[in-house]
Amino acid sequence: EAGVTQFPSHSVIEKGQTVTLRCDPISGHDNLYWYRRVMGKEIKFLLHFVKESKQDESGMPNNRFLAERTGGTYSTLKVQPAELEDSGVYFCASNQDRGFDEQFFGPGTRLTVL
Amino acid sequence: ELKVEQNPLFLSMQEGKNYTIYCNYSTTSDRLYWYRQDPGKSLESLFVLLSNGAVKQEGRLMASLDTKARLSTLHITAAVHDLSATYFCAVDPSGTYKYIFGTGTRLKVLA
């Protein structure tokens, strides 16, 4: 069974540019989560999808971040325009039964904003 | 503010030695998770602890949970180089489904 995959693995952009990160959850998992870890800090929750619906986006830092999950399969996280403080590692996770299963994480996308 | 404190942050140990990583959390949580991450790889689920007094063991790693003390430990027995990685604990405050992570413990086992 394929795990959670993320693309790209690493992205380097300049301040003010736009970047789109992609996450493919484990097939059949309705729940998809985004987290990020900025340098030296904890991994922090960003948002949670159930199928194509945003269940909880309380962790989204500001309106420069837009997450979508059209069709309830893969998800994208767009940062527009990127700022220096957006640098970090963005993780995606998924599970089927949110009340029972642990979350399965992808390898992350390392975003560097110069 | 909900917090999860993990210590130590860095741990360098000799092969064959024992050590414990601590995870304290400030909120009520019925579940605690331990993950391992190798550089550039996914967070790999190690243990899911679901109740007070839960103890789970896998190879040289053993995790326990004391919900009354809001403390979990990850004990390493007779460390080997392959255990070198970053270890994270995370709690799932009841009903929220958003994990709160500790800062991670970077473990280096020296041959």
PDB file of C-alpha atoms in Angstrom:
ATOM      1  CA  GLU A   1       0.000   0.000   0.000  1.00  0.00           C
ATOM      2  CA  ALA A   2       1.442   3.343  -1.040  1.00  0.00           C
ATOM      3  CA  GLY A   3       1.902   5.879   1.711  1.00  0.00           C
ATOM      4  CA  VAL A   4       1.160   9.579   1.748  1.00  0.00           C
ATOM      5  CA  THR A   5       3.132  11.333  -0.958  1.00  0.00           C
ATOM      6  CA  GLN A   6       4.017  14.987  -1.295  1.00  0.00           C
ATOM      7  CA  PHE A   7       5.364  17.043  -4.137  1.00  0.00           C
ATOM      8  CA  PRO A   8       7.739  18.723  -4.471  1.00  0.00           C
ATOM      9  CA  SER A   9      10.159  17.509  -1.840  1.00  0.00           C
ATOM     10  CA  HIS A  10      11.899  20.861  -1.821  1.00  0.00           C
ATOM     11  CA  SER A  11      10.983  24.272  -3.187  1.00  0.00           C
ATOM     12  CA  VAL A  12      13.064  27.429  -3.193  1.00  0.00           C
ATOM     13  CA  ILE A  13      11.291  30.639  -4.159  1.00  0.00           C
ATOM     14  CA  GLU A  14      11.732  34.342  -3.731  1.00  0.00           C
ATOM     15  CA  LYS A  15       9.645  36.495  -1.471  1.00  0.00           C
ATOM     16  CA  GLY A  16       6.484  37.573  -3.226  1.00  0.00           C
ATOM     17  CA  GLN A  17       6.274  34.544  -5.484  1.00  0.00           C
ATOM     18  CA  THR A  18       3.604  31.871  -5.416  1.00  0.00           C
ATOM     19  CA  VAL A  19       4.130  28.233  -4.548  1.00  0.00           C
ATOM     20  CA  THR A  20       1.723  25.307  -4.648  1.00  0.00           C
ATOM     21  CA  LEU A  21       2.340  22.180  -2.621  1.00  0.00           C
ATOM     22  CA  ARG A  22       0.584  18.938  -3.353  1.00  0.00           C
ATOM     23  CA  CYS A  23      -0.389  16.027  -1.147  1.00  0.00           C
ATOM     24  CA  ASP A  24      -1.719  12.652  -2.223  1.00  0.00           C
ATOM     25  CA  PRO A  25      -3.195  10.815   0.759  1.00  0.00           C
ATOM     26  CA  ILE A  26      -3.372   7.082   1.162  1.00  0.00           C
ATOM     27  CA  SER A  27      -6.055   5.785  -1.181  1.00  0.00           C
ATOM     28  CA  GLY A  28      -9.444   5.669   0.477  1.00  0.00           C
ATOM     29  CA  HIS A  29      -8.575   8.011   3.326  1.00  0.00           C
ATOM     30  CA  ASP A  30     -11.282  10.603   3.747  1.00  0.00           C
ATOM     31  CA  ASN A  31      -9.377  12.688   6.281  1.00  0.00           C
ATOM     32  CA  LEU A  32      -6.474  14.820   5.151  1.00  0.00           C
ATOM     33  CA  TYR A  33      -4.453  17.146   7.354  1.00  0.00           C
ATOM     34  CA  TRP A  34      -1.806  19.779   6.745  1.00  0.00           C
ATOM     35  CA  TYR A  35       0.845  20.669   9.295  1.00  0.00           C
ATOM     36  CA  ARG A  36       4.013  22.704   9.144  1.00  0.00           C
ATOM     37  CA  ARG A  37       7.217  22.981  11.066  1.00  0.00           C
ATOM     38  CA  VAL A  38       9.115  26.222  10.982  1.00  0.00           C
ATOM     39  CA  MET A  39      12.783  26.196  11.910  1.00  0.00           C
ATOM     40  CA  GLY A  40      13.385  24.810  15.375  1.00  0.00           C
ATOM     41  CA  LYS A  41       9.758  24.917  16.370  1.00  0.00           C
ATOM     42  CA  GLU A  42       7.034  22.364  16.886  1.00  0.00           C
ATOM     43  CA  ILE A  43       5.051  20.774  14.105  1.00  0.00           C
ATOM     44  CA  LYS A  44       1.804  22.761  14.051  1.00  0.00           C
ATOM     45  CA  PHE A  45      -1.609  21.946  12.682  1.00  0.00           C
ATOM     46  CA  LEU A  46      -2.866  23.998   9.748  1.00  0.00           C
ATOM     47  CA  LEU A  47      -6.114  22.434   8.615  1.00  0.00           C
ATOM     48  CA  HIS A  48      -8.208  19.302   8.240  1.00  0.00           C
ATOM     49  CA  PHE A  49     -10.315  18.125   5.313  1.00  0.00           C
ATOM     50  CA  VAL A  50     -13.005  15.506   5.434  1.00  0.00           C
ATOM     51  CA  LYS A  51     -13.337  14.471   1.823  1.00  0.00           C
ATOM     52  CA  GLU A  52     -13.553  17.781  -0.049  1.00  0.00           C
ATOM     53  CA  SER A  53     -14.841  19.833   2.890  1.00  0.00           C
ATOM     54  CA  LYS A  54     -12.730  21.898   5.241  1.00  0.00           C
ATOM     55  CA  GLN A  55     -13.497  20.583   8.692  1.00  0.00           C
ATOM     56  CA  ASP A  56     -11.137  22.787  10.647  1.00  0.00           C
ATOM     57  CA  GLU A  57      -8.854  25.495   9.312  1.00  0.00           C
ATOM     58  CA  SER A  58      -8.089  27.134  12.633  1.00  0.00           C
ATOM     59  CA  GLY A  59      -4.358  26.725  12.182  1.00  0.00           C
ATOM     60  CA  MET A  60      -4.050  28.564   8.881  1.00  0.00           C
ATOM     61  CA  PRO A  61      -1.763  31.512   9.606  1.00  0.00           C
ATOM     62  CA  ASN A  62      -3.348  34.101   7.315  1.00  0.00           C
ATOM     63  CA  ASN A  63      -5.192  34.602   4.035  1.00  0.00           C
ATOM     64  CA  ARG A  64      -2.045  34.142   1.971  1.00  0.00           C
ATOM     65  CA  PHE A  65      -2.581  30.419   2.449  1.00  0.00           C
ATOM     66  CA  LEU A  66      -5.239  28.610   0.459  1.00  0.00           C
ATOM     67  CA  ALA A  67      -5.903  24.894   0.695  1.00  0.00           C
ATOM     68  CA  GLU A  68      -8.119  22.924  -1.628  1.00  0.00           C
ATOM     69  CA  ARG A  69      -9.162  19.339  -2.032  1.00  0.00           C
ATOM     70  CA  THR A  70     -11.297  19.178  -5.122  1.00  0.00           C
ATOM     71  CA  GLY A  71     -12.945  15.814  -5.573  1.00  0.00           C
ATOM     72  CA  GLY A  72     -11.867  14.675  -2.159  1.00  0.00           C
ATOM     73  CA  THR A  73      -8.659  13.036  -3.344  1.00  0.00           C
ATOM     74  CA  TYR A  74      -5.405  14.973  -3.476  1.00  0.00           C
ATOM     75  CA  SER A  75      -4.985  18.361  -1.844  1.00  0.00           C
ATOM     76  CA  THR A  76      -3.041  21.477  -2.696  1.00  0.00           C
ATOM     77  CA  LEU A  77      -1.757  24.201  -0.438  1.00  0.00           C
ATOM     78  CA  LYS A  78      -0.990  27.478  -2.160  1.00  0.00           C
ATOM     79  CA  VAL A  79       1.008  30.267  -0.621  1.00  0.00           C
ATOM     80  CA  GLN A  80       0.532  33.599  -2.377  1.00  0.00           C
ATOM     81  CA  PRO A  81       2.503  35.787  -1.996  1.00  0.00           C
ATOM     82  CA  ALA A  82       5.162  33.937  -0.036  1.00  0.00           C
ATOM     83  CA  GLU A  83       6.950  35.692   2.814  1.00  0.00           C
ATOM     84  CA  LEU A  84      10.226  34.834   4.524  1.00  0.00           C
ATOM     85  CA  GLU A  85       8.455  33.499   7.620  1.00  0.00           C
ATOM     86  CA  ASP A  86       6.655  30.901   5.512  1.00  0.00           C
ATOM     87  CA  SER A  87       9.870  28.906   5.232  1.00  0.00           C
ATOM     88  CA  GLY A  88       9.652  25.521   6.856  1.00  0.00           C
ATOM     89  CA  VAL A  89       8.596  21.942   6.255  1.00  0.00           C
ATOM     90  CA  TYR A  90       4.983  21.332   5.299  1.00  0.00           C
ATOM     91  CA  PHE A  91       3.632  17.917   6.204  1.00  0.00           C
ATOM     92  CA  CYS A  92       0.505  16.208   5.006  1.00  0.00           C
ATOM     93  CA  ALA A  93      -1.201  13.353   6.818  1.00  0.00           C
ATOM     94  CA  SER A  94      -4.252  11.211   6.270  1.00  0.00           C
ATOM     95  CA  ASN A  95      -6.415   8.602   7.945  1.00  0.00           C
ATOM     96  CA  GLN A  96      -9.690   6.861   7.361  1.00  0.00           C
ATOM     97  CA  ASP A  97     -11.317   6.854  10.775  1.00  0.00           C
ATOM     98  CA  ARG A  98     -10.301  10.072  12.528  1.00  0.00           C
ATOM     99  CA  GLY A  99     -11.676   8.857  15.823  1.00  0.00           C
ATOM    100  CA  PHE A 100      -9.723   5.631  15.787  1.00  0.00           C
ATOM    101  CA  ASP A 101      -6.745   5.644  13.438  1.00  0.00           C
ATOM    102  CA  GLU A 102      -3.504   7.449  13.918  1.00  0.00           C
ATOM    103  CA  GLN A 103      -2.563   9.926  11.242  1.00  0.00           C
ATOM    104  CA  PHE A 104      -0.148   8.697   8.583  1.00  0.00           C
ATOM    105  CA  PHE A 105       2.326  11.313   7.480  1.00  0.00           C
ATOM    106  CA  GLY A 106       4.078  12.083   4.244  1.00  0.00           C
ATOM    107  CA  PRO A 107       7.753  13.050   3.954  1.00  0.00           C
ATOM    108  CA  GLY A 108       7.025  16.755   3.856  1.00  0.00           C
ATOM    109  CA  THR A 109       7.858  19.566   1.469  1.00  0.00           C
ATOM    110  CA  ARG A 110      10.709  21.801   2.515  1.00  0.00           C
ATOM    111  CA  LEU A 111       9.882  25.369   1.486  1.00  0.00           C
ATOM    112  CA  THR A 112      12.596  27.984   1.463  1.00  0.00           C
ATOM    113  CA  VAL A 113      11.600  31.600   0.818  1.00  0.00           C
ATOM    114  CA  LEU A 114      14.530  33.883   0.009  1.00  0.00           C
TER     115      LEU A 114
ATOM    116  CA  GLU B   1      -2.165  27.460  25.636  1.00  0.00           C
ATOM    117  CA  LEU B   2      -1.936  23.754  24.959  1.00  0.00           C
ATOM    118  CA  LYS B   3       1.662  22.651  25.128  1.00  0.00           C
ATOM    119  CA  VAL B   4       3.634  19.481  24.731  1.00  0.00           C
ATOM    120  CA  GLU B   5       7.129  19.557  26.145  1.00  0.00           C
ATOM    121  CA  GLN B   6       9.652  17.014  25.127  1.00  0.00           C
ATOM    122  CA  ASN B   7      13.062  16.510  26.649  1.00  0.00           C
ATOM    123  CA  PRO B   8      15.811  16.254  25.994  1.00  0.00           C
ATOM    124  CA  LEU B   9      15.900  18.073  22.657  1.00  0.00           C
ATOM    125  CA  PHE B  10      19.175  16.447  21.717  1.00  0.00           C
ATOM    126  CA  LEU B  11      20.548  13.161  22.901  1.00  0.00           C
ATOM    127  CA  SER B  12      23.862  11.663  22.041  1.00  0.00           C
ATOM    128  CA  MET B  13      24.443   8.246  23.480  1.00  0.00           C
ATOM    129  CA  GLN B  14      26.757   5.314  23.163  1.00  0.00           C
ATOM    130  CA  GLU B  15      25.646   2.046  21.696  1.00  0.00           C
ATOM    131  CA  GLY B  16      24.501  -0.380  24.346  1.00  0.00           C
ATOM    132  CA  LYS B  17      23.309   2.283  26.759  1.00  0.00           C
ATOM    133  CA  ASN B  18      19.791   2.896  28.026  1.00  0.00           C
ATOM    134  CA  TYR B  19      17.972   6.206  28.031  1.00  0.00           C
ATOM    135  CA  THR B  20      14.515   7.726  28.361  1.00  0.00           C
ATOM    136  CA  ILE B  21      12.820  10.523  26.441  1.00  0.00           C
ATOM    137  CA  TYR B  22      10.084  12.386  28.292  1.00  0.00           C
ATOM    138  CA  CYS B  23       6.931  13.939  26.940  1.00  0.00           C
ATOM    139  CA  ASN B  24       4.827  16.172  29.200  1.00  0.00           C
ATOM    140  CA  TYR B  25       1.591  17.704  28.027  1.00  0.00           C
ATOM    141  CA  SER B  26      -0.663  20.364  29.467  1.00  0.00           C
ATOM    142  CA  THR B  27      -4.084  19.324  28.216  1.00  0.00           C
ATOM    143  CA  THR B  28      -6.406  16.454  28.808  1.00  0.00           C
ATOM    144  CA  SER B  29      -5.819  13.856  26.168  1.00  0.00           C
ATOM    145  CA  ASP B  30      -6.845  10.250  25.919  1.00  0.00           C
ATOM    146  CA  ARG B  31      -4.289   9.460  23.279  1.00  0.00           C
ATOM    147  CA  LEU B  32      -0.634   9.917  22.784  1.00  0.00           C
ATOM    148  CA  TYR B  33       1.449   9.068  19.749  1.00  0.00           C
ATOM    149  CA  TRP B  34       5.122   8.524  19.205  1.00  0.00           C
ATOM    150  CA  TYR B  35       6.640   9.030  15.780  1.00  0.00           C
ATOM    151  CA  ARG B  36      10.093   8.577  14.379  1.00  0.00           C
ATOM    152  CA  GLN B  37      11.530  10.629  11.538  1.00  0.00           C
ATOM    153  CA  ASP B  38      14.660   9.908   9.545  1.00  0.00           C
ATOM    154  CA  PRO B  39      16.065  12.847   7.556  1.00  0.00           C
ATOM    155  CA  GLY B  40      13.946  13.538   4.481  1.00  0.00           C
ATOM    156  CA  LYS B  41      11.520  10.761   5.295  1.00  0.00           C
ATOM    157  CA  SER B  42       7.960  10.522   6.584  1.00  0.00           C
ATOM    158  CA  LEU B  43       7.042  10.563  10.214  1.00  0.00           C
ATOM    159  CA  GLU B  44       6.735   6.872  10.958  1.00  0.00           C
ATOM    160  CA  SER B  45       4.203   5.846  13.560  1.00  0.00           C
ATOM    161  CA  LEU B  46       5.859   3.946  16.414  1.00  0.00           C
ATOM    162  CA  PHE B  47       3.272   3.700  19.166  1.00  0.00           C
ATOM    163  CA  VAL B  48      -0.305   4.666  19.822  1.00  0.00           C
ATOM    164  CA  LEU B  49      -1.090   4.856  23.535  1.00  0.00           C
ATOM    165  CA  LEU B  50      -4.798   4.931  24.230  1.00  0.00           C
ATOM    166  CA  SER B  51      -5.281   4.724  27.964  1.00  0.00           C
ATOM    167  CA  ASN B  52      -3.762   5.397  31.331  1.00  0.00           C
ATOM    168  CA  GLY B  53      -1.117   2.865  32.185  1.00  0.00           C
ATOM    169  CA  ALA B  54      -0.685   1.728  28.594  1.00  0.00           C
ATOM    170  CA  VAL B  55       2.699   0.223  27.853  1.00  0.00           C
ATOM    171  CA  LYS B  56       3.838  -0.886  24.433  1.00  0.00           C
ATOM    172  CA  GLN B  57       7.108  -2.366  23.311  1.00  0.00           C
ATOM    173  CA  GLU B  58       8.690  -2.854  19.930  1.00  0.00           C
ATOM    174  CA  GLY B  59      12.233  -4.120  19.799  1.00  0.00           C
ATOM    175  CA  ARG B  60      14.472  -1.845  21.856  1.00  0.00           C
ATOM    176  CA  LEU B  61      11.797   0.801  22.331  1.00  0.00           C
ATOM    177  CA  MET B  62       9.144   0.864  25.021  1.00  0.00           C
ATOM    178  CA  ALA B  63       6.542   3.579  25.479  1.00  0.00           C
ATOM    179  CA  SER B  64       4.274   4.218  28.430  1.00  0.00           C
ATOM    180  CA  LEU B  65       1.507   6.637  29.292  1.00  0.00           C
ATOM    181  CA  ASP B  66       0.387   8.144  32.594  1.00  0.00           C
ATOM    182  CA  THR B  67      -2.639  10.313  31.845  1.00  0.00           C
ATOM    183  CA  LYS B  68      -2.953  11.499  35.440  1.00  0.00           C
ATOM    184  CA  ALA B  69       0.564  12.884  35.400  1.00  0.00           C
ATOM    185  CA  ARG B  70       0.164  13.882  31.730  1.00  0.00           C
ATOM    186  CA  LEU B  71       3.438  12.164  30.997  1.00  0.00           C
ATOM    187  CA  SER B  72       4.648   9.684  28.453  1.00  0.00           C
ATOM    188  CA  THR B  73       8.071   8.110  28.269  1.00  0.00           C
ATOM    189  CA  LEU B  74       9.951   6.467  25.444  1.00  0.00           C
ATOM    190  CA  HIS B  75      12.598   4.173  26.837  1.00  0.00           C
ATOM    191  CA  ILE B  76      15.491   2.984  24.753  1.00  0.00           C
ATOM    192  CA  THR B  77      17.212  -0.215  25.791  1.00  0.00           C
ATOM    193  CA  ALA B  78      20.711  -1.097  24.635  1.00  0.00           C
ATOM    194  CA  ALA B  79      20.759   1.510  21.890  1.00  0.00           C
ATOM    195  CA  VAL B  80      22.069   0.687  18.435  1.00  0.00           C
ATOM    196  CA  HIS B  81      23.125   3.038  15.652  1.00  0.00           C
ATOM    197  CA  ASP B  82      19.977   2.316  13.622  1.00  0.00           C
ATOM    198  CA  LEU B  83      17.904   4.062  16.269  1.00  0.00           C
ATOM    199  CA  SER B  84      19.466   7.412  15.348  1.00  0.00           C
ATOM    200  CA  ALA B  85      16.552   9.634  14.255  1.00  0.00           C
ATOM    201  CA  THR B  86      14.271  12.381  15.522  1.00  0.00           C
ATOM    202  CA  TYR B  87      11.479  11.226  17.801  1.00  0.00           C
ATOM    203  CA  PHE B  88       8.256  13.166  18.250  1.00  0.00           C
ATOM    204  CA  CYS B  89       5.428  12.740  20.681  1.00  0.00           C
ATOM    205  CA  ALA B  90       1.995  14.146  19.919  1.00  0.00           C
ATOM    206  CA  VAL B  91      -1.298  14.376  21.753  1.00  0.00           C
ATOM    207  CA  ASP B  92      -4.785  14.508  20.353  1.00  0.00           C
ATOM    208  CA  PRO B  93      -6.912  16.678  22.654  1.00  0.00           C
ATOM    209  CA  SER B  94     -10.240  14.953  22.915  1.00  0.00           C
ATOM    210  CA  GLY B  95     -12.384  15.370  19.872  1.00  0.00           C
ATOM    211  CA  THR B  96     -10.216  17.828  17.988  1.00  0.00           C
ATOM    212  CA  TYR B  97      -8.288  15.508  15.625  1.00  0.00           C
ATOM    213  CA  LYS B  98      -5.505  18.038  15.399  1.00  0.00           C
ATOM    214  CA  TYR B  99      -2.322  16.783  16.908  1.00  0.00           C
ATOM    215  CA  ILE B 100      -0.191  18.900  19.170  1.00  0.00           C
ATOM    216  CA  PHE B 101       3.433  17.929  18.801  1.00  0.00           C
ATOM    217  CA  GLY B 102       6.436  18.184  21.022  1.00  0.00           C
ATOM    218  CA  THR B 103       9.562  19.834  19.623  1.00  0.00           C
ATOM    219  CA  GLY B 104      11.154  16.489  18.916  1.00  0.00           C
ATOM    220  CA  THR B 105      14.214  14.756  20.328  1.00  0.00           C
ATOM    221  CA  ARG B 106      17.128  14.301  17.991  1.00  0.00           C
ATOM    222  CA  LEU B 107      18.816  11.080  18.963  1.00  0.00           C
ATOM    223  CA  LYS B 108      22.286  10.165  17.833  1.00  0.00           C
ATOM    224  CA  VAL B 109      23.664   6.782  18.785  1.00  0.00           C
ATOM    225  CA  LEU B 110      27.418   6.625  18.579  1.00  0.00           C
ATOM    226  CA  ALA B 111      29.139   3.403  17.615  1.00  0.00           C
TER     227      ALA B 111
END
